[in-house]
Coordinates of C-alpha atoms and ligand atoms in Angstrom, one line a residue:
M254 CA -104.1 -44.1 116.6
L255 CA -105.9 -45.9 113.5
T256 CA -104.3 -43.6 111.5
M257 CA -101.1 -44.2 111.9
L258 CA -101.6 -47.5 112.3
S259 CA -102.8 -47.6 108.6
N260 CA -100.1 -46.2 107.4
S261 CA -97.2 -47.6 108.9
R262 CA -99.3 -50.8 107.0
L263 CA -99.4 -48.7 103.4
L264 CA -95.9 -48.0 103.7
W265 CA -95.1 -51.9 104.8
G266 CA -96.6 -52.6 101.6
L267 CA -94.8 -50.3 99.5
W268 CA -91.6 -52.0 100.6
Q269 CA -93.2 -55.3 99.6
V270 CA -93.5 -53.9 96.2
Y271 CA -90.2 -53.2 95.9
N272 CA -88.5 -56.4 97.2
Y273 CA -91.2 -57.7 95.3
C274 CA -90.3 -56.2 91.4
G275 CA -86.2 -56.0 92.7
T276 CA -84.5 -54.4 90.8
R277 CA -87.2 -53.0 88.8
I278 CA -87.5 -50.2 90.9
S279 CA -85.2 -48.6 92.5
L280 CA -85.1 -46.9 95.9
P281 CA -85.4 -43.7 95.7
L282 CA -88.1 -44.1 93.6
V283 CA -89.8 -45.8 96.6
V284 CA -89.1 -43.9 98.9
V285 CA -90.2 -40.4 97.3
A286 CA -93.8 -42.5 97.1
G287 CA -93.5 -43.6 100.2
V288 CA -93.4 -40.2 101.6
V289 CA -95.6 -38.3 99.0
V290 CA -98.8 -40.7 100.3
L291 CA -97.7 -40.0 103.8
A292 CA -98.1 -36.9 103.3
S293 CA -101.4 -36.4 101.7
R294 CA -102.4 -39.4 104.9
L295 CA -101.1 -36.6 107.0
V296 CA -102.9 -34.0 105.0
S297 CA -106.1 -35.4 105.3
M298 CA -105.8 -36.1 108.8
M299 CA -105.3 -32.8 109.3
R300 CA -108.1 -31.9 107.6
E301 CA -110.3 -34.2 109.5
I302 CA -108.7 -32.6 112.8
R303 CA -109.2 -29.1 111.6
S304 CA -112.9 -30.3 110.7
L305 CA -113.5 -31.4 114.7
P306 CA -114.3 -28.0 116.6
P307 CA -112.0 -26.5 118.4
G308 CA -110.1 -27.9 121.9
P309 CA -107.5 -29.1 124.2
W310 CA -104.4 -31.8 122.8
G311 CA -103.5 -33.6 125.4
P312 CA -100.0 -37.1 125.4
P313 CA -100.6 -39.6 122.8
V314 CA -103.4 -42.1 123.8
V315 CA -105.2 -40.9 127.3
G316 CA -105.1 -37.7 125.4
Y317 CA -106.7 -35.0 128.1
L318 CA -108.0 -37.5 130.5
P319 CA -105.3 -36.7 133.3
F320 CA -106.5 -33.0 133.6
L321 CA -110.2 -34.0 133.2
G322 CA -110.7 -33.7 137.4
V323 CA -114.1 -32.8 138.0
R324 CA -115.6 -33.7 134.3
H325 CA -118.6 -30.0 134.4
K326 CA -116.8 -28.1 136.4
T327 CA -113.6 -28.2 133.6
F328 CA -115.7 -28.3 131.2
L329 CA -116.4 -25.1 132.2
E330 CA -113.4 -23.4 131.8
L331 CA -112.9 -25.3 128.8
A332 CA -115.8 -23.3 127.7
R333 CA -114.6 -20.4 128.4
N334 CA -111.5 -21.2 126.4
Y335 CA -112.7 -22.9 123.8
G336 CA -116.2 -21.8 123.1
A337 CA -119.1 -22.9 122.9
L338 CA -119.2 -25.9 121.0
F339 CA -115.3 -27.4 121.8
S340 CA -114.1 -31.5 121.2
A341 CA -111.3 -32.6 123.6
R342 CA -110.1 -36.4 123.3
L343 CA -110.9 -38.5 126.0
G344 CA -109.3 -41.8 126.0
N345 CA -109.6 -43.8 122.5
Q346 CA -113.2 -41.2 122.3
L347 CA -113.4 -37.8 121.2
T348 CA -116.0 -35.6 123.4
V349 CA -118.2 -33.3 122.1
V350 CA -119.0 -30.5 124.0
L351 CA -121.9 -27.7 123.7
S352 CA -123.2 -25.1 125.8
D353 CA -124.9 -22.5 124.2
Y354 CA -128.3 -22.9 125.2
K355 CA -129.6 -22.6 120.9
L356 CA -126.6 -25.4 119.7
I357 CA -127.9 -27.6 122.5
R358 CA -131.8 -26.8 121.5
E359 CA -130.8 -27.0 118.0
A360 CA -128.4 -30.4 117.8
F361 CA -130.6 -32.8 120.0
R362 CA -134.2 -31.6 118.4
R363 CA -132.4 -33.8 116.3
E364 CA -132.8 -37.5 115.8
E365 CA -129.0 -38.2 115.0
F366 CA -128.2 -37.7 118.5
T367 CA -130.0 -39.8 120.2
G368 CA -128.3 -42.4 120.2
R369 CA -126.5 -43.8 123.0
P370 CA -122.1 -44.0 123.5
S371 CA -120.5 -47.4 123.7
T372 CA -119.7 -47.7 127.1
P373 CA -118.5 -50.6 128.9
L374 CA -121.7 -49.6 131.9
M375 CA -123.8 -49.5 128.1
H376 CA -122.1 -53.2 127.3
T377 CA -123.8 -53.6 131.1
L378 CA -126.9 -52.7 131.3
D379 CA -127.2 -54.4 126.9
G380 CA -129.3 -52.0 125.7
L381 CA -132.3 -52.4 127.9
G382 CA -134.8 -50.0 129.4
I383 CA -135.3 -46.5 128.6
I384 CA -132.7 -45.3 129.6
N385 CA -129.4 -46.7 127.3
S386 CA -131.3 -48.3 125.1
E387 CA -131.9 -46.4 121.7
G388 CA -132.2 -47.0 117.7
R389 CA -136.5 -49.5 118.0
L390 CA -136.3 -50.4 121.2
W391 CA -136.0 -46.8 122.5
K392 CA -138.4 -45.0 120.6
S393 CA -141.1 -47.6 120.7
Q394 CA -140.8 -47.7 124.5
R395 CA -140.2 -43.5 124.8
R396 CA -143.1 -44.2 123.1
F397 CA -145.3 -46.8 125.5
L398 CA -143.8 -45.7 129.0
H399 CA -144.9 -41.7 127.8
D400 CA -148.9 -42.5 127.3
K401 CA -148.6 -45.1 130.3
L402 CA -147.3 -42.5 132.7
R403 CA -150.0 -40.1 131.5
E404 CA -153.1 -43.0 132.1
F405 CA -150.8 -43.2 135.9
G406 CA -151.2 -39.6 136.0
M407 CA -148.2 -37.8 134.9
T408 CA -150.1 -34.7 133.6
Y409 CA -150.8 -31.3 134.4
M410 CA -155.0 -32.2 133.3
G411 CA -157.6 -35.1 133.8
N412 CA -158.6 -37.8 136.1
G413 CA -154.5 -38.8 135.9
K414 CA -154.0 -36.0 138.3
K415 CA -156.1 -37.4 141.4
V416 CA -154.6 -40.1 141.3
M417 CA -151.3 -39.0 141.4
E418 CA -151.8 -35.9 143.5
G419 CA -153.3 -38.5 146.0
R420 CA -150.4 -41.0 146.4
I421 CA -147.7 -38.0 146.9
K422 CA -150.5 -36.6 149.3
N423 CA -150.3 -39.5 151.2
E424 CA -147.0 -39.8 151.5
V425 CA -146.2 -35.8 151.8
H426 CA -148.1 -36.5 154.8
E427 CA -146.7 -39.4 155.9
L428 CA -142.3 -37.4 155.7
I429 CA -144.9 -34.9 157.7
A430 CA -145.6 -37.0 160.4
N431 CA -142.2 -39.0 160.8
I432 CA -140.9 -35.0 160.6
H433 CA -142.5 -34.9 164.0
R434 CA -141.1 -37.8 165.5
S435 CA -137.8 -35.1 165.8
E436 CA -139.0 -32.3 167.9
G437 CA -136.8 -29.7 166.4
A438 CA -134.3 -31.8 166.8
P439 CA -131.1 -31.6 164.4
V440 CA -131.4 -34.3 161.8
D441 CA -129.7 -35.7 158.7
A442 CA -132.8 -35.3 156.2
N443 CA -131.6 -37.5 153.4
P444 CA -133.1 -40.6 154.9
L445 CA -136.5 -39.2 155.5
L446 CA -136.5 -37.3 152.0
A447 CA -135.2 -40.7 150.5
L448 CA -138.0 -43.0 152.1
G449 CA -140.9 -40.4 151.1
V450 CA -139.8 -40.1 147.1
S451 CA -138.3 -43.3 147.1
N452 CA -142.5 -44.6 148.2
V453 CA -143.8 -42.0 145.5
I454 CA -142.2 -43.8 142.5
C455 CA -142.6 -47.7 144.2
G456 CA -146.1 -46.8 143.9
I457 CA -146.7 -45.8 140.2
T458 CA -144.4 -48.2 139.3
M459 CA -144.9 -51.7 141.8
S460 CA -148.0 -50.6 144.3
V461 CA -145.4 -51.3 147.0
R462 CA -144.5 -48.9 149.6
F463 CA -142.3 -48.7 152.4
N464 CA -142.2 -48.3 156.3
H465 CA -139.7 -46.7 158.6
G466 CA -137.3 -48.8 159.4
D467 CA -137.2 -51.3 156.6
E468 CA -134.4 -53.4 156.1
R469 CA -135.7 -53.9 152.4
F470 CA -135.6 -50.4 151.6
E471 CA -132.7 -49.3 153.3
R472 CA -130.7 -52.1 151.2
L473 CA -132.3 -50.9 148.3
N474 CA -131.7 -47.7 149.0
N475 CA -128.2 -48.3 149.7
L476 CA -127.8 -50.1 146.7
I477 CA -128.9 -47.5 144.8
E478 CA -126.8 -44.5 146.7
E479 CA -123.6 -47.2 145.9
G480 CA -124.2 -47.6 143.1
M481 CA -124.4 -43.7 141.9
R482 CA -121.3 -43.5 143.2
L483 CA -119.7 -46.7 141.6
F484 CA -120.7 -44.3 138.3
G485 CA -118.7 -41.5 139.5
E486 CA -115.8 -44.5 140.0
V487 CA -116.1 -46.1 136.9
H488 CA -117.1 -43.7 134.1
Y489 CA -113.3 -43.5 133.6
G490 CA -112.9 -46.3 131.5
E491 CA -115.4 -45.5 129.5
Y492 CA -112.8 -44.0 128.2
V493 CA -109.7 -46.1 128.6
P494 CA -111.0 -49.1 128.9
L495 CA -107.8 -51.0 130.7
Y496 CA -108.9 -48.6 133.2
N497 CA -111.7 -51.1 135.4
Y498 CA -108.7 -54.0 135.3
L499 CA -106.9 -51.5 137.2
P500 CA -106.9 -52.6 140.9
G501 CA -109.8 -51.5 142.6
K502 CA -111.1 -50.2 139.7
A503 CA -111.7 -54.3 138.8
Q504 CA -113.4 -55.0 142.0
A505 CA -115.6 -51.5 141.0
Q506 CA -117.4 -52.7 137.8
E507 CA -118.2 -56.1 139.3
K508 CA -120.0 -54.9 142.0
V509 CA -121.7 -53.0 139.3
V510 CA -122.3 -56.2 138.0
K511 CA -123.4 -58.1 140.7
N512 CA -125.6 -54.7 142.7
R513 CA -127.6 -54.7 139.4
E514 CA -128.4 -58.7 139.9
E515 CA -129.2 -58.4 143.4
M516 CA -132.4 -55.9 142.3
F517 CA -133.2 -57.3 139.8
V518 CA -133.8 -60.1 142.4
F519 CA -136.3 -57.9 144.0
Y520 CA -137.8 -57.0 141.2
Q521 CA -138.1 -60.5 139.7
T522 CA -140.5 -61.4 143.4
L523 CA -142.7 -58.3 142.7
I524 CA -143.2 -59.5 138.7
D525 CA -144.5 -63.0 139.8
E526 CA -146.7 -61.9 142.3
H527 CA -147.9 -59.5 139.8
R528 CA -148.2 -62.5 137.2
E529 CA -150.5 -64.1 140.1
T530 CA -153.6 -62.2 140.5
L531 CA -152.9 -60.0 136.9
N532 CA -155.8 -59.1 135.8
L533 CA -156.1 -58.3 132.0
D534 CA -158.7 -55.1 132.7
N535 CA -157.6 -53.1 135.3
A536 CA -153.7 -51.9 135.4
R537 CA -152.3 -51.1 138.8
D538 CA -149.3 -50.3 138.4
L539 CA -146.5 -50.3 135.9
I540 CA -145.5 -53.5 136.5
D541 CA -149.2 -54.3 135.4
V542 CA -149.0 -52.3 131.7
Y543 CA -146.0 -54.2 131.4
L544 CA -147.9 -57.9 132.0
I545 CA -150.8 -57.0 130.1
E546 CA -148.6 -55.9 127.1
I547 CA -146.8 -59.5 127.2
E548 CA -150.0 -60.7 127.1
K549 CA -151.7 -59.4 124.4
A550 CA -148.5 -59.7 122.4
K551 CA -148.7 -63.3 123.0
I552 CA -152.5 -63.1 121.8
E553 CA -152.6 -61.4 119.2
G554 CA -149.0 -63.5 117.9
R555 CA -146.2 -61.5 117.7
A556 CA -144.2 -61.6 121.3
G557 CA -141.3 -62.3 119.0
E558 CA -140.8 -58.9 117.8
L559 CA -142.9 -57.1 121.5
F560 CA -139.4 -54.5 122.8
E561 CA -137.9 -56.0 119.4
G562 CA -137.9 -59.4 120.1
R563 CA -134.8 -58.4 123.3
D564 CA -136.1 -60.9 126.7
H565 CA -139.8 -59.6 128.0
E566 CA -138.6 -59.9 131.9
L567 CA -135.3 -58.6 131.3
Q568 CA -136.6 -55.4 130.0
I569 CA -139.0 -55.3 132.7
K570 CA -136.9 -55.2 135.4
Q571 CA -134.4 -52.8 133.6
I572 CA -137.1 -50.2 133.0
L573 CA -138.0 -50.5 136.9
G574 CA -134.5 -49.8 137.8
D575 CA -133.9 -46.9 135.4
L576 CA -137.3 -45.2 136.8
F577 CA -136.8 -45.9 140.3
S578 CA -132.6 -44.8 140.1
A579 CA -133.7 -42.0 137.6
G580 CA -137.1 -40.7 139.9
M581 CA -135.7 -41.3 143.2
E582 CA -132.0 -39.9 143.6
T583 CA -132.3 -36.7 141.6
I584 CA -136.2 -35.5 143.2
K585 CA -134.6 -36.7 146.2
S586 CA -131.3 -34.2 145.5
S587 CA -132.9 -31.2 144.5
L588 CA -135.2 -31.3 147.6
L589 CA -131.8 -31.1 149.6
W590 CA -130.8 -28.7 147.7
M591 CA -133.7 -26.7 148.6
L592 CA -132.7 -27.4 151.9
V593 CA -129.7 -25.6 151.8
F594 CA -131.0 -23.2 150.1
M595 CA -133.7 -22.0 152.5
L596 CA -130.4 -22.7 155.4
R597 CA -128.5 -20.2 153.2
N598 CA -131.5 -17.6 152.3
P599 CA -133.3 -16.7 155.7
D600 CA -135.1 -14.2 153.7
V601 CA -136.3 -16.2 150.6
K602 CA -137.3 -19.0 153.6
R603 CA -139.7 -16.2 154.9
L604 CA -141.4 -15.0 152.3
V605 CA -141.8 -18.8 151.1
Q606 CA -143.6 -19.1 154.0
E607 CA -145.8 -15.4 154.4
E608 CA -146.9 -16.8 150.9
L609 CA -148.3 -20.0 152.1
D610 CA -149.8 -18.0 155.5
T611 CA -151.1 -15.8 152.8
V612 CA -152.6 -18.2 150.0
I613 CA -153.2 -21.4 151.5
G614 CA -154.0 -20.3 155.5
R615 CA -153.4 -22.3 158.4
D616 CA -156.1 -24.9 158.3
R617 CA -155.0 -26.7 155.6
L618 CA -151.8 -27.8 153.3
P619 CA -150.9 -26.7 150.0
T620 CA -152.4 -29.0 146.8
I621 CA -151.2 -29.1 142.8
E622 CA -154.2 -27.1 142.1
D623 CA -153.0 -24.6 144.5
M624 CA -149.3 -24.4 142.3
P625 CA -151.0 -21.7 140.5
T626 CA -151.4 -19.2 143.2
L627 CA -148.2 -19.6 144.8
P628 CA -145.8 -18.2 142.5
Y629 CA -142.8 -16.9 144.9
T630 CA -142.7 -21.1 146.4
E631 CA -142.8 -22.8 143.0
T632 CA -140.0 -20.4 141.8
T633 CA -137.8 -21.1 144.9
I634 CA -138.3 -23.9 143.7
L635 CA -137.0 -23.7 139.9
E636 CA -133.9 -20.6 141.1
T637 CA -133.2 -23.9 143.2
L638 CA -132.5 -26.3 140.5
R639 CA -130.9 -23.5 138.0
M640 CA -128.8 -23.0 140.7
S641 CA -127.6 -26.4 141.8
S642 CA -128.0 -28.5 138.0
I643 CA -128.0 -31.7 139.7
V644 CA -127.4 -33.6 136.4
P645 CA -124.8 -30.8 135.0
L646 CA -124.5 -33.1 131.4
A647 CA -127.6 -35.0 130.9
T648 CA -127.1 -38.5 130.0
T649 CA -123.9 -38.4 127.7
H650 CA -125.7 -39.0 123.3
S651 CA -123.7 -40.3 120.8
P652 CA -124.2 -39.3 117.1
T653 CA -125.6 -42.2 115.3
K654 CA -124.3 -40.5 112.4
D655 CA -121.6 -38.2 111.2
V656 CA -122.7 -35.4 111.2
H657 CA -122.7 -31.4 110.8
L658 CA -123.3 -28.5 113.5
N659 CA -122.3 -24.8 113.0
G660 CA -120.2 -25.6 110.5
Y661 CA -117.9 -28.6 112.6
R662 CA -118.2 -32.3 112.1
I663 CA -119.3 -34.4 115.0
P664 CA -118.3 -38.0 114.0
A665 CA -120.8 -40.5 115.0
G666 CA -119.9 -42.4 118.4
S667 CA -118.8 -39.6 120.1
Q668 CA -119.4 -38.8 123.2
V669 CA -122.2 -35.3 123.0
V670 CA -123.2 -33.2 126.4
P671 CA -125.3 -30.3 126.7
L672 CA -123.3 -28.5 129.3
I673 CA -126.0 -27.0 131.0
N674 CA -124.4 -26.1 134.6
C675 CA -122.6 -23.3 132.1
V676 CA -125.7 -22.0 130.5
H677 CA -127.6 -21.7 134.3
M678 CA -124.9 -20.1 134.9
D679 CA -124.4 -17.1 132.4
P680 CA -124.1 -14.0 133.2
N681 CA -125.0 -12.4 129.4
L682 CA -128.0 -14.5 130.3
W683 CA -128.8 -14.5 133.7
D684 CA -128.9 -11.3 136.2
E685 CA -126.2 -12.5 139.3
P686 CA -126.0 -15.6 138.5
T687 CA -124.3 -17.1 141.5
K688 CA -127.2 -14.9 143.4
F689 CA -129.7 -16.9 145.2
N690 CA -132.8 -15.1 143.7
P691 CA -136.4 -17.2 142.6
S692 CA -138.0 -13.4 141.5
R693 CA -135.9 -13.8 138.3
F694 CA -138.4 -16.6 137.1
I695 CA -141.6 -14.1 137.9
D696 CA -142.5 -11.2 134.6
D697 CA -143.5 -7.8 135.6
T698 CA -146.8 -9.0 135.5
G699 CA -146.3 -11.4 138.0
K700 CA -146.6 -14.8 136.2
I701 CA -144.0 -16.7 136.1
R702 CA -141.9 -17.2 133.2
R703 CA -139.5 -20.0 132.5
P704 CA -136.5 -18.7 129.8
E705 CA -136.1 -21.2 126.8
F706 CA -132.0 -21.4 128.8
F707 CA -133.5 -23.0 131.6
M708 CA -133.0 -26.8 130.7
P709 CA -132.9 -28.8 133.7
F710 CA -133.7 -31.4 132.8
G711 CA -132.3 -31.0 129.5
V712 CA -134.5 -30.4 125.8
G713 CA -135.3 -32.0 122.7
R714 CA -135.8 -35.6 122.1
R715 CA -134.2 -37.8 124.7
M716 CA -135.7 -34.6 127.3
C717 CA -136.3 -35.8 130.9
L718 CA -139.0 -38.7 130.4
G719 CA -140.5 -37.3 134.9
D720 CA -140.3 -33.9 134.1
V721 CA -143.9 -33.5 135.4
L722 CA -144.2 -35.8 138.1
A723 CA -140.5 -34.4 139.3
R724 CA -142.2 -30.3 139.4
M725 CA -145.8 -32.0 140.8
E726 CA -143.6 -34.4 143.7
M727 CA -141.8 -31.3 144.6
F728 CA -143.9 -28.3 144.9
M729 CA -145.9 -31.0 146.9
F730 CA -143.2 -32.6 149.5
F731 CA -141.1 -28.3 149.6
A732 CA -144.6 -26.5 149.9
C733 CA -145.9 -28.7 152.9
M734 CA -142.3 -28.6 154.6
M735 CA -142.3 -24.5 154.1
H736 CA -145.6 -24.9 155.6
Q737 CA -145.5 -26.6 158.5
F738 CA -141.9 -26.4 159.1
D739 CA -139.3 -23.5 160.1
V740 CA -136.0 -24.8 158.2
Q741 CA -133.2 -24.0 160.7
M742 CA -129.8 -23.9 161.3
V743 CA -128.1 -25.9 164.0
A744 CA -126.0 -23.8 166.4
G745 CA -123.0 -23.9 165.9
D746 CA -123.1 -25.4 162.7
A747 CA -121.1 -24.4 159.5
P748 CA -123.5 -22.6 156.8
P749 CA -124.5 -26.5 154.8
S750 CA -121.9 -26.3 151.5
L751 CA -123.4 -24.8 148.1
E752 CA -120.0 -28.2 146.6
G753 CA -121.5 -31.4 145.8
T754 CA -120.7 -34.6 146.4
V755 CA -120.3 -35.4 142.1
G756 CA -121.9 -39.2 141.0
A757 CA -124.7 -39.7 138.6
T758 CA -127.0 -36.4 140.0
I759 CA -124.2 -33.7 142.0
A760 CA -126.0 -34.0 146.0
P761 CA -125.7 -31.2 148.4
K762 CA -123.0 -32.5 151.4
A763 CA -124.0 -34.6 154.7
F764 CA -125.5 -31.6 156.5
R765 CA -127.8 -31.5 159.3
V766 CA -131.1 -29.4 160.3
R767 CA -133.6 -28.4 162.9
F768 CA -137.1 -28.7 161.9
V769 CA -138.9 -26.5 163.7
P770 CA -142.6 -27.0 163.6
R771 CA -145.4 -24.2 162.7
T772 CA -148.8 -26.0 163.3
V773 CA -149.9 -29.6 164.8
P774 CA -149.3 -32.7 162.8
V775 CA -151.2 -34.2 159.6
V776 CA -152.4 -37.9 160.1
P777 CA -152.0 -39.8 157.2
D778 CA -153.6 -42.2 155.1
H779 CA -152.7 -44.3 152.7
A780 CA -154.8 -48.1 153.0
H781 CA -154.8 -48.9 149.8
L782 CA -150.8 -49.1 149.2
R783 CA -149.2 -52.8 150.3
H784 CA -146.8 -51.8 153.3
V785 CA -144.3 -54.4 152.2
G786 CA -142.2 -54.3 155.9
A787 CA -145.2 -55.4 157.5
H788 CA -145.3 -58.7 156.7
Ligands
HEM1257 C1 -136.1 -32.8 139.7 C2 -135.8 -34.0 138.8 C3 -135.8 -34.6 137.9 C4 -134.2 -34.1 136.8 C5 -133.5 -32.8 137.2 C6 -134.1 -34.4 135.7 C7 -133.4 -34.4 134.4 C8 -132.8 -35.3 133.9 C9 -131.9 -35.5 132.9 C10 -131.5 -33.8 132.3 C11 -132.4 -36.2 131.2 C12 -131.2 -36.0 129.8 C13 -131.8 -35.9 128.8 C14 -130.7 -36.0 128.1 O1 -130.3 -37.0 127.8 O2 -131.0 -35.0 127.6 C15 -133.1 -36.7 132.3 C16 -133.6 -37.7 131.3 C17 -134.7 -38.7 132.2 N1 -135.5 -38.9 133.4 FE1 -135.2 -37.2 134.2 N2 -135.6 -36.0 136.0 C18 -135.6 -35.6 137.0 C19 -136.7 -36.6 137.6 C20 -137.6 -37.4 136.5 C21 -138.0 -38.5 137.2 C22 -139.1 -38.2 138.0 C23 -138.0 -39.3 136.6 C24 -139.6 -41.1 136.6 C25 -139.5 -40.6 137.1 C26 -137.2 -39.3 135.0 C27 -136.8 -40.5 133.8 C28 -136.0 -39.6 133.5 C29 -136.1 -40.6 132.4 C30 -136.9 -42.3 132.3 C31 -135.0 -40.1 130.6 C32 -134.4 -41.0 129.8 C33 -135.6 -40.4 129.3 C34 -134.6 -41.4 128.0 O3 -133.3 -41.3 127.3 O4 -135.4 -41.3 126.6 N3 -136.8 -37.7 136.0 N4 -133.8 -36.4 133.6

């Protein structure tokens, strides 16, 4: 489009020259000059297009957008036709899709691929937080969060691990008590898991936990779920900016902004409460960590430079929002998928329960320390992550400058996505990829092997920041649920679908399950956390 505009400008210029010079230059000469200029422009345009990864063409302006459908599925089809590195113009954006695991690793270890695309959603978030920030702010926040989250126990080593395990254990016990209340009747596991998983991340970030039926939690949860759905609704606006001004779509965009503001009011109340009781020598949670950092910066006279000069409290609120949405929906969806696969694969379920009974016995619940001795349970989780690929396109990357990959040019500002679902279902990498088979992750010596083409948390510099917490949490919730309950299909219900609902993650469609108790209930103990709904 731009090239067409500049070509017409050029011809207009030639015409002006002709008019100016009048009879001194003959018209045929000007026409010939025009044709030569246009032809050379067309040649360089074609050269530019040829330097891009191959891909499908579409009509002008919209490009391949009308044929996009469900992005990760359409990209899978296109990858079969155009290969492991293809590009497609979607509206005004060039999207580059990588589906070969070596290429994905090669690209995402490079600094140039750490940028985020400039889209309406990104503008709403204003480059704050961690997920959507880039450049110096992202780099400093990533390092800061990485270190601080380790101190809070997102690590397999040291005392921190015990603290984290304690937090998760309390929520697992509470979940088990809540499930017992269903007395084996059909239930939707979604709200039960949402509460437990949210309480873990809310505990780490803001020392808050919610009780079952708490209205504030219901609202927060609805906002997150709606946000995930709206994310799916407004993403066409990333490609054709006018799309978000269409009737209905404009409201969706406004709702994204309003929901964010409502969440921010909630976070602000907590920040204010934390400030009143702040102890500079003892950080209780992530809000404290940030407030202490701000106080330290003030004392050292570098408050203006902190967070690259961005508003301190807005940055804390966006960080809380990022961690809450990244750490809640992903783990809840993964746990729901685990239940789906257990209902669909009773033989695997039996093997998991046999392993738990043999290694743990019936007198206690599994703990993080048991992880290495429960390989089948652990690989059932890995196999679920492989088959569900809940974040199939990771978070869109965007090169900060023109880069070359595999001999092709990837222009600065284009959208680059790894096709994780393609890597996870590639028959050249996995034997019978559509079969649910946890044993594929166990080697001949009985040890767990994670091949380098297994990448549910992404790879490289922007790889998931919460993978350690995610793995601890999924293990504890799943192992304890399977130890305590036999998950059973509801008589008359069809097996839960493998077709997910597409939003920011791929979540299972709603299904019912019966949790039939296998052992006595466990008493929860979490007095150290505040019950938000209790006052
Ligand atoms: C099963 C659970 C999870 C899965 C499958 C998952 C997967 C992912 C993926 C694929 C990415 C994008 C990587 C990329 O852009 O290349 C990501 C980014 C991220 N995840 Fe997770 N995640 C999970 C849980 C969590 C948890 C529990 C937290 C937080 C406590 C978290 C925090 C983040 C953050 C902050 C980023 C952005 C990192 C950055 O932009 O530098 N995730 N995750």
